N, CA, C and O of each residue as an XYZ file, in Angstrom:
604
protein
N       8.935    -56.910     -2.903
C      10.133    -57.382     -2.231
C      10.705    -58.538     -3.046
O      10.030    -59.549     -3.244
N      11.927    -58.401     -3.513
C      12.522    -59.462     -4.326
C      13.188    -60.503     -3.439
O      13.698    -60.202     -2.361
N      13.165    -61.732     -3.926
C      13.799    -62.805     -3.163
C      15.236    -62.980     -3.638
O      15.564    -62.668     -4.783
N      16.069    -63.471     -2.766
C      17.474    -63.692     -3.083
C      17.583    -64.879     -4.046
O      16.898    -65.884     -3.854
N      18.432    -64.783     -5.080
C      18.587    -65.910     -6.004
C      19.090    -67.148     -5.270
O      19.869    -67.051     -4.322
N      18.639    -68.295     -5.717
C      19.066    -69.553     -5.111
C      20.500    -69.857     -5.519
O      20.837    -69.812     -6.703
N      21.330    -70.162     -4.553
C      22.739    -70.434     -4.801
C      22.954    -71.916     -5.112
O      22.175    -72.768     -4.684
N      24.016    -72.212     -5.858
C      24.395    -73.592     -6.158
C      25.881    -73.747     -5.911
O      26.664    -72.863     -6.260
N      26.276    -74.852     -5.319
C      27.701    -75.103     -5.097
C      28.383    -75.524     -6.395
O      29.611    -75.578     -6.457
N      27.594    -75.828     -7.441
C      28.160    -76.329     -8.689
C      28.499    -75.237     -9.688
O      29.516    -75.329    -10.376
N      27.668    -74.205     -9.783
C      27.852    -73.183    -10.802
C      27.393    -71.838    -10.286
O      26.638    -71.763     -9.317
N      27.845    -70.773    -10.929
C      27.327    -69.445    -10.553
C      25.845    -69.341    -10.891
O      25.311    -70.166    -11.632
N      25.195    -68.339    -10.350
C      23.750    -68.188    -10.532
C      23.322    -68.061    -11.985
O      22.163    -68.319    -12.311
N      24.222    -67.675    -12.850
C      23.864    -67.468    -14.249
C      24.166    -68.675    -15.132
O      24.141    -68.546    -16.355
N      24.451    -69.839    -14.560
C      24.841    -70.989    -15.373
C      23.697    -71.483    -16.260
O      22.586    -71.723    -15.787
N      23.988    -71.630    -17.551
C      23.058    -72.206    -18.516
C      23.772    -73.284    -19.305
O      24.900    -73.083    -19.754
N      23.134    -74.411    -19.475
C      23.595    -75.420    -20.418
C      22.868    -75.100    -21.721
O      21.657    -74.876    -21.714
N      23.587    -75.076    -22.831
C      22.982    -74.743    -24.117
C      22.652    -76.032    -24.859
O      23.516    -76.884    -25.065
N      21.392    -76.162    -25.255
C      20.939    -77.295    -26.064
C      20.563    -76.761    -27.436
O      19.942    -75.705    -27.558
N      20.944    -77.498    -28.461
C      20.614    -77.131    -29.825
C      19.689    -78.200    -30.374
O      19.959    -79.394    -30.246
N      18.601    -77.768    -30.984
C      17.592    -78.691    -31.488
C      17.271    -78.371    -32.938
O      17.345    -77.220    -33.370
N      16.914    -79.414    -33.682
C      16.573    -79.255    -35.085
C      15.078    -79.385    -35.304
O      14.429    -80.252    -34.719
N      14.538    -78.525    -36.143
C      13.126    -78.590    -36.513
C      13.035    -78.991    -37.979
O      13.411    -78.237    -38.876
N      12.528    -80.196    -38.193
C      12.338    -80.721    -39.544
C      10.850    -80.985    -39.702
O      10.286    -81.839    -39.019
N      10.217    -80.248    -40.606
C       8.778    -80.345    -40.820
C       8.536    -80.942    -42.199
O       9.106    -80.492    -43.193
N       7.681    -81.965    -42.244
C       7.332    -82.621    -43.513
C       5.818    -82.804    -43.543
O       5.245    -83.412    -42.639
N       5.175    -82.278    -44.579
C       3.722    -82.379    -44.726
C       2.986    -81.882    -43.481
O       1.993    -82.475    -43.058
N       3.481    -80.797    -42.904
C       2.831    -80.197    -41.742
C       3.056    -80.935    -40.430
O       2.418    -80.622    -39.424
N       3.960    -81.914    -40.434
C       4.237    -82.681    -39.210
C       5.703    -82.534    -38.814
O       6.584    -82.386    -39.661
N       5.939    -82.579    -37.511
C       7.261    -82.379    -36.935
C       7.947    -83.714    -36.662
O       7.340    -84.650    -36.140
N       9.232    -83.779    -37.030
C      10.037    -84.959    -36.738
C      10.459    -84.942    -35.272
O      11.004    -83.953    -34.781
N      10.200    -86.051    -34.580
C      10.659    -86.234    -33.208
C      11.376    -87.571    -33.091
O      11.144    -88.488    -33.879
N      12.245    -87.665    -32.103
C      12.973    -88.895    -31.801
C      12.472    -89.447    -30.476
O      12.226    -88.693    -29.535
N      12.322    -90.759    -30.405
C      11.907    -91.387    -29.147
C      13.145    -91.850    -28.398
O      13.948    -92.626    -28.918
N      13.289    -91.362    -27.165
C      14.429    -91.710    -26.336
C      14.390    -93.182    -25.941
O      13.329    -93.807    -25.945
N      15.544    -93.726    -25.602
C      15.658    -95.113    -25.167
C      14.951    -95.321    -23.821
O      14.599    -94.356    -23.143
N      14.748    -96.585    -23.445
C      14.105    -96.904    -22.166
C      14.864    -96.276    -21.004
O      14.258    -95.785    -20.052
N      16.198    -96.295    -21.087
C      17.027    -95.731    -20.019
C      16.782    -94.228    -19.856
O      16.995    -93.680    -18.775
N      16.344    -93.575    -20.908
C      16.099    -92.130    -20.868
C      14.615    -91.805    -20.695
O      14.237    -90.634    -20.715
N      13.775    -92.817    -20.527
C      12.371    -92.582    -20.221
C      11.392    -92.731    -21.366
O      10.199    -92.491    -21.177
N      11.848    -93.117    -22.546
C      10.991    -93.318    -23.724
C      10.108    -92.103    -24.030
O       8.957    -92.248    -24.440
N      10.654    -90.928    -23.827
C       9.922    -89.706    -24.174
C      10.297    -89.283    -25.588
O      11.355    -89.652    -26.098
N       9.426    -88.511    -26.208
C       9.678    -87.972    -27.540
C      10.348    -86.621    -27.398
O       9.972    -85.818    -26.544
N      11.347    -86.370    -28.241
C      12.053    -85.099    -28.187
C      12.499    -84.661    -29.573
O      12.514    -85.447    -30.520
N      12.858    -83.395    -29.665
C      13.416    -82.865    -30.899
C      14.814    -83.431    -31.111
O      15.522    -83.695    -30.139
N      15.226    -83.623    -32.361
C      16.599    -84.067    -32.595
C      17.583    -82.992    -32.165
O      17.345    -81.802    -32.371
N      18.681    -83.414    -31.570
C      19.713    -82.490    -31.125
C      20.187    -82.848    -29.741
O      19.885    -83.929    -29.235
N      20.924    -81.954    -29.128
C      21.451    -82.238    -27.800
C      22.271    -81.087    -27.271
O      22.115    -79.940    -27.690
N      23.153    -81.418    -26.338
C      23.956    -80.405    -25.680
C      25.101    -79.913    -26.541
O      25.778    -80.689    -27.216
N      25.302    -78.617    -26.504
C      26.387    -77.995    -27.232
C      27.664    -78.130    -26.411
O      27.669    -77.807    -25.223
N      28.733    -78.597    -27.020
C      30.018    -78.713    -26.341
C      30.628    -77.319    -26.199
O      30.379    -76.442    -27.027
N      31.414    -77.118    -25.165
C      32.038    -75.824    -24.922
C      32.864    -75.402    -26.138
O      33.737    -76.145    -26.587
N      32.588    -74.217    -26.665
C      33.325    -73.686    -27.798
C      32.890    -74.202    -29.161
O      33.461    -73.805    -30.177
N      31.888    -75.081    -29.206
C      31.449    -75.688    -30.461
C      30.510    -74.749    -31.221
O      29.688    -74.059    -30.619
N      30.641    -74.731    -32.546
C      29.735    -73.988    -33.403
C      28.347    -74.626    -33.314
O      28.235    -75.843    -33.463
N      27.283    -73.846    -33.074
C      25.949    -74.439    -32.906
C      25.476    -75.276    -34.092
O      24.910    -76.351    -33.896
N      25.696    -74.806    -35.308
C      25.244    -75.565    -36.480
C      26.005    -76.884    -36.597
O      25.412    -77.916    -36.910
N      27.307    -76.855    -36.347
C      28.103    -78.085    -36.405
C      27.726    -79.027    -35.261
O      27.672    -80.243    -35.442
N      27.469    -78.459    -34.088
C      27.047    -79.282    -32.949
C      25.720    -79.969    -33.215
O      25.525    -81.124    -32.836
N      24.811    -79.262    -33.865
C      23.508    -79.844    -34.195
C      23.679    -80.996    -35.185
O      23.066    -82.051    -35.025
N      24.498    -80.796    -36.188
C      24.767    -81.874    -37.154
C      25.357    -83.088    -36.450
O      24.952    -84.219    -36.721
N      26.309    -82.866    -35.550
C      26.947    -83.958    -34.806
C      25.926    -84.712    -33.956
O      25.885    -85.942    -33.974
N      25.111    -83.977    -33.218
C      24.139    -84.612    -32.319
C      23.115    -85.457    -33.082
O      22.810    -86.574    -32.665
N      22.587    -84.944    -34.183
C      21.573    -85.678    -34.948
C      22.185    -86.946    -35.552
O      21.539    -87.993    -35.581
N      23.406    -86.854    -36.024
C      24.086    -88.033    -36.568
C      24.336    -89.060    -35.473
O      24.098    -90.249    -35.684
N      24.813    -88.628    -34.303
C      25.077    -89.544    -33.187
C      23.802    -90.225    -32.703
O      23.791    -91.436    -32.482
N      22.728    -89.456    -32.537
C      21.489    -89.980    -31.969
C      20.717    -90.874    -32.923
O      20.218    -91.927    -32.526
N      20.615    -90.454    -34.192
C      19.679    -91.121    -35.107
C      20.303    -91.579    -36.421
O      19.618    -92.174    -37.252
N      21.585    -91.312    -36.618
C      22.223    -91.699    -37.864
C      21.752    -90.890    -39.055
O      21.957    -91.298    -40.198
N      21.130    -89.758    -38.810
C      20.608    -88.911    -39.880
C      21.600    -87.786    -40.190
O      22.155    -87.167    -39.282
N      21.813    -87.534    -41.468
C      22.740    -86.500    -41.891
C      21.994    -85.193    -42.161
O      21.123    -85.124    -43.028
N      22.352    -84.171    -41.405
C      21.776    -82.845    -41.596
C      22.534    -82.175    -42.736
O      23.757    -82.048    -42.683
N      21.809    -81.749    -43.764
C      22.431    -81.116    -44.931
C      22.377    -79.591    -44.883
O      23.149    -78.913    -45.561
N      21.464    -79.060    -44.080
C      21.315    -77.612    -43.995
C      20.778    -77.238    -42.620
O      19.880    -77.886    -42.084
N      21.352    -76.177    -42.065
C      20.912    -75.626    -40.780
C      20.705    -74.130    -40.989
O      21.558    -73.458    -41.570
N      19.579    -73.607    -40.518
C      19.335    -72.162    -40.654
C      20.469    -71.375    -40.004
O      21.095    -71.829    -39.046
N      20.714    -70.198    -40.542
C      21.808    -69.362    -40.049
C      21.609    -68.987    -38.586
O      22.563    -68.935    -37.811
N      20.366    -68.728    -38.223
C      20.036    -68.321    -36.855
C      18.935    -69.223    -36.304
O      18.185    -69.823    -37.074
N      18.832    -69.326    -34.977
C      17.723    -70.094    -34.403
C      16.392    -69.445    -34.749
O      16.294    -68.221    -34.848
N      15.380    -70.263    -34.930
C      14.039    -69.743    -35.194
C      13.277    -69.539    -33.879
O      12.405    -68.675    -33.792
N      13.608    -70.333    -32.862
C      12.991    -70.208    -31.537
C      14.069    -70.378    -30.470
O      15.094    -71.021    -30.697
N      13.817    -69.787    -29.302
C      14.683    -69.961    -28.141
C      13.801    -69.958    -26.899
O      12.858    -69.172    -26.812
N      14.099    -70.825    -25.944
C      13.367    -70.861    -24.675
C      14.274    -71.473    -23.628
O      15.344    -71.994    -23.942
N      13.840    -71.404    -22.393
C      14.645    -71.956    -21.309
C      13.834    -72.892    -20.435
O      12.606    -72.818    -20.376
N      14.545    -73.767    -19.764
C      13.969    -74.673    -18.774
C      14.867    -74.655    -17.550
O      16.074    -74.445    -17.664
N      14.287    -74.871    -16.391
C      15.077    -75.015    -15.176
C      14.950    -76.454    -14.697
O      13.847    -76.986    -14.564
N      16.090    -77.070    -14.442
C      16.123    -78.444    -13.949
C      16.653    -78.437    -12.523
O      17.589    -77.706    -12.199
N      16.052    -79.249    -11.686
C      16.522    -79.386    -10.316
C      16.846    -80.841    -10.038
O      16.143    -81.752    -10.476
N      17.940    -81.039     -9.292
C      18.381    -82.377     -8.885
C      18.557    -83.317    -10.080
O      18.109    -84.463    -10.051
N      19.210    -82.822    -11.120
C      19.536    -83.617    -12.308
C      21.034    -83.511    -12.537
O      21.663    -82.532    -12.135
N      21.596    -84.504    -13.173
C      23.026    -84.500    -13.529
C      23.895    -84.246    -12.303
O      24.945    -83.613    -12.404
N      23.465    -84.730    -11.164
C      24.200    -84.583     -9.906
C      24.408    -83.119     -9.525
O      25.408    -82.776     -8.894
N      23.464    -82.254     -9.907
C      23.545    -80.828     -9.578
C      22.277    -80.415     -8.845
O      21.211    -80.997     -9.043
N      22.408    -79.401     -7.996
C      21.244    -78.858     -7.308
C      20.228    -78.363     -8.333
O      19.043    -78.686     -8.252
N      20.700    -77.581     -9.289
C      19.851    -77.021    -10.327
C      20.726    -76.467    -11.437
O      21.918    -76.222    -11.251
N      20.121    -76.280    -12.570
C      20.747    -75.557    -13.677
C      19.656    -75.163    -14.655
O      18.569    -75.741    -14.653
N      19.946    -74.187    -15.482
C      19.034    -73.756    -16.531
C      19.521    -74.333    -17.849
O      20.722    -74.504    -18.057
N      18.590    -74.629    -18.728
C      18.909    -75.058    -20.082
C      18.348    -74.019    -21.037
O      17.151    -73.733    -21.026
N      19.216    -73.460    -21.859
C      18.809    -72.557    -22.918
C      18.712    -73.394    -24.186
O      19.700    -73.984    -24.622
N      17.531    -73.445    -24.774
C      17.306    -74.271    -25.967
C      17.224    -73.355    -27.183
O      16.435    -72.410    -27.215
N      18.048    -73.650    -28.178
C      18.045    -72.919    -29.440
C      17.593    -73.891    -30.520
O      18.229    -74.924    -30.728
N      16.504    -73.571    -31.207
C      15.946    -74.458    -32.235
C      16.160    -73.856    -33.615
O      15.787    -72.712    -33.878
N      16.767    -74.650    -34.488
C      17.085    -74.243    -35.850
C      16.259    -75.052    -36.841
O      15.949    -76.216    -36.585
N      15.899    -74.447    -37.969
C      15.312    -75.198    -39.076
C      16.430    -76.049    -39.680
O      17.561    -75.588    -39.833
N      16.099    -77.291    -40.019
C      17.097    -78.169    -40.645
C      16.502    -78.881    -41.851
O      15.284    -79.001    -41.987
N      17.383    -79.347    -42.718
C      17.038    -80.266    -43.795
C      17.889    -81.507    -43.606
O      19.006    -81.441    -43.093
N      17.347    -82.637    -44.028
C      18.039    -83.919    -43.877
C      18.317    -84.543    -45.231
O      17.558    -84.360    -46.183
N      19.411    -85.281    -45.303
C      19.772    -85.966    -46.544
C      18.726    -87.013    -46.900
O      18.332    -87.138    -48.059
N      18.279    -87.768    -45.894
C      17.239    -88.782    -46.072
C      16.702    -89.140    -44.690
O      17.132    -88.578    -43.682
N      15.773    -90.065    -44.652
C      15.191    -90.484    -43.367
C      15.572    -91.923    -43.028
O      14.780    -92.656    -42.437
N      16.770    -92.320    -43.397
C      17.271    -93.665    -43.100
C      17.779    -93.696    -41.665
O      18.975    -93.565    -41.405
N      16.846    -93.870    -40.752
C      17.098    -93.849    -39.310
C      17.945    -95.040    -38.874
O      17.764    -96.160    -39.351
N      18.881    -94.770    -37.950
C      19.706    -95.813    -37.339
C      19.568    -95.696    -35.821
O      20.047    -94.724    -35.238
N      18.916    -96.677    -35.163
C      18.754    -96.615    -33.704
C      20.113    -96.534    -32.996
O      21.129    -97.003    -33.509
N      20.102    -95.929    -31.809
C      21.319    -95.790    -31.008
C      20.979    -96.029    -29.543
O      19.838    -96.344    -29.206
N      21.968    -95.879    -28.680
C      21.728    -96.006    -27.240
C      20.807    -94.907    -26.728
O      20.153    -95.073    -25.698
N      20.753    -93.787    -27.440
C      19.936    -92.660    -27.014
C      18.552    -92.630    -27.643
O      17.608    -92.124    -27.035
N      18.418    -93.164    -28.853
C      17.193    -92.997    -29.642
C      16.770    -94.331    -30.253
O      17.574    -95.010    -30.892
N      15.491    -94.705    -30.052
C      15.029    -96.011    -30.527
C      14.030    -95.938    -31.677
O      13.710    -96.959    -32.285
N      13.533    -94.738    -31.980
C      12.483    -94.618    -32.996
C      12.376    -93.157    -33.440
O      12.732    -92.246    -32.693
N      11.880    -92.943    -34.667
C      11.550    -91.598    -35.107
C      10.090    -91.580    -35.543
O       9.516    -92.622    -35.857
N       9.501    -90.401    -35.562
C       8.122    -90.282    -36.010
C       7.807    -88.842    -36.365
O       8.496    -87.914    -35.943
N       6.750    -88.675    -37.151
C       6.268    -87.343    -37.523
C       4.915    -87.135    -36.870
O       4.059    -88.019    -36.890
N       4.726    -85.930    -36.278
C       3.523    -85.665    -35.507
C       2.962    -84.284    -35.800
O       3.705    -83.312    -35.942
N       1.640    -84.212    -35.889
C       0.950    -82.929    -36.038
C       0.909    -82.238    -34.680
O       1.203    -82.848    -33.652
N       0.542    -80.958    -34.686
C       0.404    -80.231    -33.423
C      -0.621    -80.884    -32.514
O      -0.428    -80.946    -31.300
N      -1.706    -81.371    -33.092
C      -2.736    -82.040    -32.299
C      -2.191    -83.323    -31.670
O      -2.494    -83.621    -30.514
N      -1.401    -84.071    -32.410
C      -0.823    -85.315    -31.884
C       0.207    -85.045    -30.794
O       0.353    -85.843    -29.868
N       0.920    -83.930    -30.897
C       1.926    -83.594    -29.884
C       1.303    -83.464    -28.500
O       1.939    -83.792    -27.498
N       0.079    -82.992    -28.440
C      -0.605    -82.797    -27.161
C      -0.800    -84.102    -26.399
O      -0.928    -84.089    -25.175
N      -0.826    -85.237    -27.113
C      -1.068    -86.534    -26.473
C       0.182    -87.394    -26.328
O       0.095    -88.547    -25.905
N       1.346    -86.843    -26.676
C       2.587    -87.608    -26.587
C       3.281    -87.384    -25.251
O       3.091    -86.356    -24.601
N       4.080    -88.352    -24.857
C       4.940    -88.217    -23.689
C       6.184    -87.450    -24.155
O       7.156    -88.049    -24.615
N       6.141    -86.113    -24.028
C       7.205    -85.253    -24.538
C       8.259    -84.963    -23.477
O       7.942    -84.771    -22.303
N       9.508    -84.934    -23.904
C      10.616    -84.484    -23.087
C      10.337    -83.034    -22.684
O       9.754    -82.282    -23.465
N      10.742    -82.637    -21.490
C      10.442    -81.297    -20.979
C      10.980    -80.201    -21.895
O      10.350    -79.153    -22.036
N      12.143    -80.429    -22.522
C      12.667    -79.400    -23.423
C      11.791    -79.245    -24.650
O      11.614    -78.132    -25.145
N      11.244    -80.333    -25.146
C      10.368    -80.273    -26.314
C       9.036    -79.621    -25.950
O       8.462    -78.896    -26.764
N       8.540    -79.868    -24.745
C       7.302    -79.212    -24.304
C       7.435    -77.697    -24.362
O       6.466    -76.999    -24.657
N       8.630    -77.186    -24.081
C       8.857    -75.751    -24.100
C       8.649    -75.130    -25.466
O       8.308    -73.952    -25.568
N       8.849    -75.909    -26.517
C       8.670    -75.408    -27.878
C       7.209    -75.072    -28.169
O       6.929    -74.147    -28.931
N       6.294    -75.801    -27.580
C       4.880    -75.662    -27.922
C       4.343    -74.250    -27.708
O       3.397    -73.840    -28.381
N       4.932    -73.509    -26.783
C       4.496    -72.131    -26.535
C       4.912    -71.185    -27.661
O       4.386    -70.076    -27.755
N       5.845    -71.604    -28.513
C       6.401    -70.735    -29.547
C       6.098    -71.195    -30.970
O       6.051    -70.372    -31.885
N       5.895    -72.475    -31.167
C       5.844    -73.070    -32.500
C       4.619    -72.644    -33.304
O       3.505    -72.577    -32.785
N       4.853    -72.358    -34.587
C       3.775    -72.085    -35.527
C       4.157    -72.675    -36.873
O       5.271    -72.461    -37.349
N       3.246    -73.417    -37.491
C       3.501    -73.960    -38.823
C       3.711    -72.854    -39.846
O       4.362    -73.071    -40.868
N       3.164    -71.665    -39.581
C       3.333    -70.526    -40.485
C       4.814    -70.180    -40.680
O       5.189    -69.643    -41.723
N       5.644    -70.479    -39.700
C       7.076    -70.184    -39.801
C       7.799    -71.122    -40.766
O       8.987    -70.945    -41.036
N       7.081    -72.120    -41.285
C       7.702    -73.132    -42.148
C       7.114    -73.143    -43.547
O       7.283    -74.113    -44.285
N       6.431    -72.080    -43.915
C       5.832    -72.003    -45.254
C       6.685    -71.150    -46.156
O       6.350    -70.962    -47.325
């Protein structure tokens, strides 16, 4: 017996917010950004929300520059991973889904510039990721990620 989908006064049942994230791997470790205190000081992948009608690769470049002052020089043609999260009682909405698209990226350099959104960057191994306070969207990557995809 199937249950009726949960309705929202904000969006139709199929509403997804699209997030684009960058995967930058150096010496077997993943680059993460630490969110500001206002955002909970969690570690997350570089990137953010895609604006309506925006090209995903251009949106990813914009988000990484805004958050961390880092210039993305290359973005893979297609996402390497995709996953979803469901959020409830966030952004003044009953619920919404987030579709996360993760692309391989290259950076011009690692000259980080803190912002209102991001206070620190770091590189972490898979083992270290297990002990970090990860943003829920970044946690979703762990079910898919393999270093073999970056060789």
